[in-house]
Amino acid sequence: MAKIRIRKNEAIEKAIKRFKRLVDNEGILRRAKECMHYEKPSIKKKKKKARAEKRRRKMDRRRRK
């Protein structure tokens, strides 16, 4: 479960932004969406492979700079 503590004199908008970033980094929404509908194992495997490939290409681009 994602939790944040609001810091002293922190704007609520900034705290909400931190919370959203935390939820995104933990993958909570992505996991919830995945669980909404059944997905065949072969489709899961293809998506996982595509995510890995995208991550690899992104890292290659960063190394070249």
PDB file of C-alpha atoms in Angstrom:
ATOM      1  CA  MET A   1       0.000   0.000   0.000  1.00  0.00           C
ATOM      2  CA  ALA A   2       1.352   3.406  -0.963  1.00  0.00           C
ATOM      3  CA  LYS A   3       1.579   5.943   1.836  1.00  0.00           C
ATOM      4  CA  ILE A   4       3.152   9.347   2.133  1.00  0.00           C
ATOM      5  CA  ARG A   5       3.478  11.729   5.019  1.00  0.00           C
ATOM      6  CA  ILE A   6       2.660  15.334   4.365  1.00  0.00           C
ATOM      7  CA  ARG A   7       5.660  17.402   5.349  1.00  0.00           C
ATOM      8  CA  LYS A   8       5.434  20.495   7.468  1.00  0.00           C
ATOM      9  CA  ASN A   9       4.377  23.518   5.381  1.00  0.00           C
ATOM     10  CA  GLU A  10       4.020  21.359   2.232  1.00  0.00           C
ATOM     11  CA  ALA A  11       1.361  22.290  -0.296  1.00  0.00           C
ATOM     12  CA  ILE A  12      -1.327  19.632  -0.731  1.00  0.00           C
ATOM     13  CA  GLU A  13      -0.819  19.709  -4.524  1.00  0.00           C
ATOM     14  CA  LYS A  14       2.828  18.794  -4.071  1.00  0.00           C
ATOM     15  CA  ALA A  15       1.921  15.946  -1.713  1.00  0.00           C
ATOM     16  CA  ILE A  16      -0.634  14.612  -4.201  1.00  0.00           C
ATOM     17  CA  LYS A  17       1.996  14.757  -6.949  1.00  0.00           C
ATOM     18  CA  ARG A  18       4.414  12.753  -4.759  1.00  0.00           C
ATOM     19  CA  PHE A  19       1.678  10.217  -4.042  1.00  0.00           C
ATOM     20  CA  LYS A  20       0.826   9.808  -7.729  1.00  0.00           C
ATOM     21  CA  ARG A  21       4.501   9.309  -8.565  1.00  0.00           C
ATOM     22  CA  LEU A  22       4.813   6.692  -5.818  1.00  0.00           C
ATOM     23  CA  VAL A  23       1.738   4.805  -7.053  1.00  0.00           C
ATOM     24  CA  ASP A  24       3.060   4.911 -10.611  1.00  0.00           C
ATOM     25  CA  ASN A  25       6.517   3.677  -9.604  1.00  0.00           C
ATOM     26  CA  GLU A  26       5.059   0.789  -7.615  1.00  0.00           C
ATOM     27  CA  GLY A  27       2.878  -0.210 -10.577  1.00  0.00           C
ATOM     28  CA  ILE A  28      -0.326  -0.349  -8.543  1.00  0.00           C
ATOM     29  CA  LEU A  29      -2.631   0.959 -11.278  1.00  0.00           C
ATOM     30  CA  ARG A  30      -1.011  -1.180 -13.977  1.00  0.00           C
ATOM     31  CA  ARG A  31      -1.472  -4.283 -11.812  1.00  0.00           C
ATOM     32  CA  ALA A  32      -5.119  -3.390 -11.134  1.00  0.00           C
ATOM     33  CA  LYS A  33      -5.795  -2.985 -14.851  1.00  0.00           C
ATOM     34  CA  GLU A  34      -4.117  -6.320 -15.580  1.00  0.00           C
ATOM     35  CA  CYS A  35      -6.392  -8.062 -13.087  1.00  0.00           C
ATOM     36  CA  MET A  36      -9.605  -6.603 -14.514  1.00  0.00           C
ATOM     37  CA  HIS A  37      -9.765  -9.039 -17.437  1.00  0.00           C
ATOM     38  CA  TYR A  38      -8.406 -12.497 -18.047  1.00  0.00           C
ATOM     39  CA  GLU A  39      -5.386 -12.585 -20.311  1.00  0.00           C
ATOM     40  CA  LYS A  40      -4.103 -15.714 -21.932  1.00  0.00           C
ATOM     41  CA  PRO A  41      -0.605 -16.756 -20.855  1.00  0.00           C
ATOM     42  CA  SER A  42       0.687 -16.394 -24.413  1.00  0.00           C
ATOM     43  CA  ILE A  43      -0.506 -12.769 -24.532  1.00  0.00           C
ATOM     44  CA  LYS A  44       1.094 -12.065 -21.141  1.00  0.00           C
ATOM     45  CA  LYS A  45       4.356 -13.485 -22.448  1.00  0.00           C
ATOM     46  CA  LYS A  46       4.253 -11.290 -25.573  1.00  0.00           C
ATOM     47  CA  LYS A  47       3.565  -8.162 -23.527  1.00  0.00           C
ATOM     48  CA  LYS A  48       6.350  -8.973 -21.089  1.00  0.00           C
ATOM     49  CA  LYS A  49       8.774  -9.490 -23.963  1.00  0.00           C
ATOM     50  CA  ALA A  50       7.690  -6.209 -25.587  1.00  0.00           C
ATOM     51  CA  ARG A  51       8.211  -4.301 -22.315  1.00  0.00           C
ATOM     52  CA  ALA A  52      11.699  -5.793 -21.952  1.00  0.00           C
ATOM     53  CA  GLU A  53      12.573  -4.833 -25.530  1.00  0.00           C
ATOM     54  CA  LYS A  54      11.319  -1.285 -24.995  1.00  0.00           C
ATOM     55  CA  ARG A  55      13.364  -1.016 -21.798  1.00  0.00           C
ATOM     56  CA  ARG A  56      16.458  -2.315 -23.607  1.00  0.00           C
ATOM     57  CA  ARG A  57      16.081   0.187 -26.463  1.00  0.00           C
ATOM     58  CA  LYS A  58      15.637   3.009 -23.970  1.00  0.00           C
ATOM     59  CA  MET A  59      18.827   2.039 -22.138  1.00  0.00           C
ATOM     60  CA  ASP A  60      20.726   1.834 -25.444  1.00  0.00           C
ATOM     61  CA  ARG A  61      19.612   5.356 -26.349  1.00  0.00           C
ATOM     62  CA  ARG A  62      20.750   6.675 -22.982  1.00  0.00           C
ATOM     63  CA  ARG A  63      24.182   5.046 -23.286  1.00  0.00           C
ATOM     64  CA  ARG A  64      24.797   6.607 -26.710  1.00  0.00           C
ATOM     65  CA  LYS A  65      24.298  10.155 -25.447  1.00  0.00           C
TER      66      LYS A  65
END
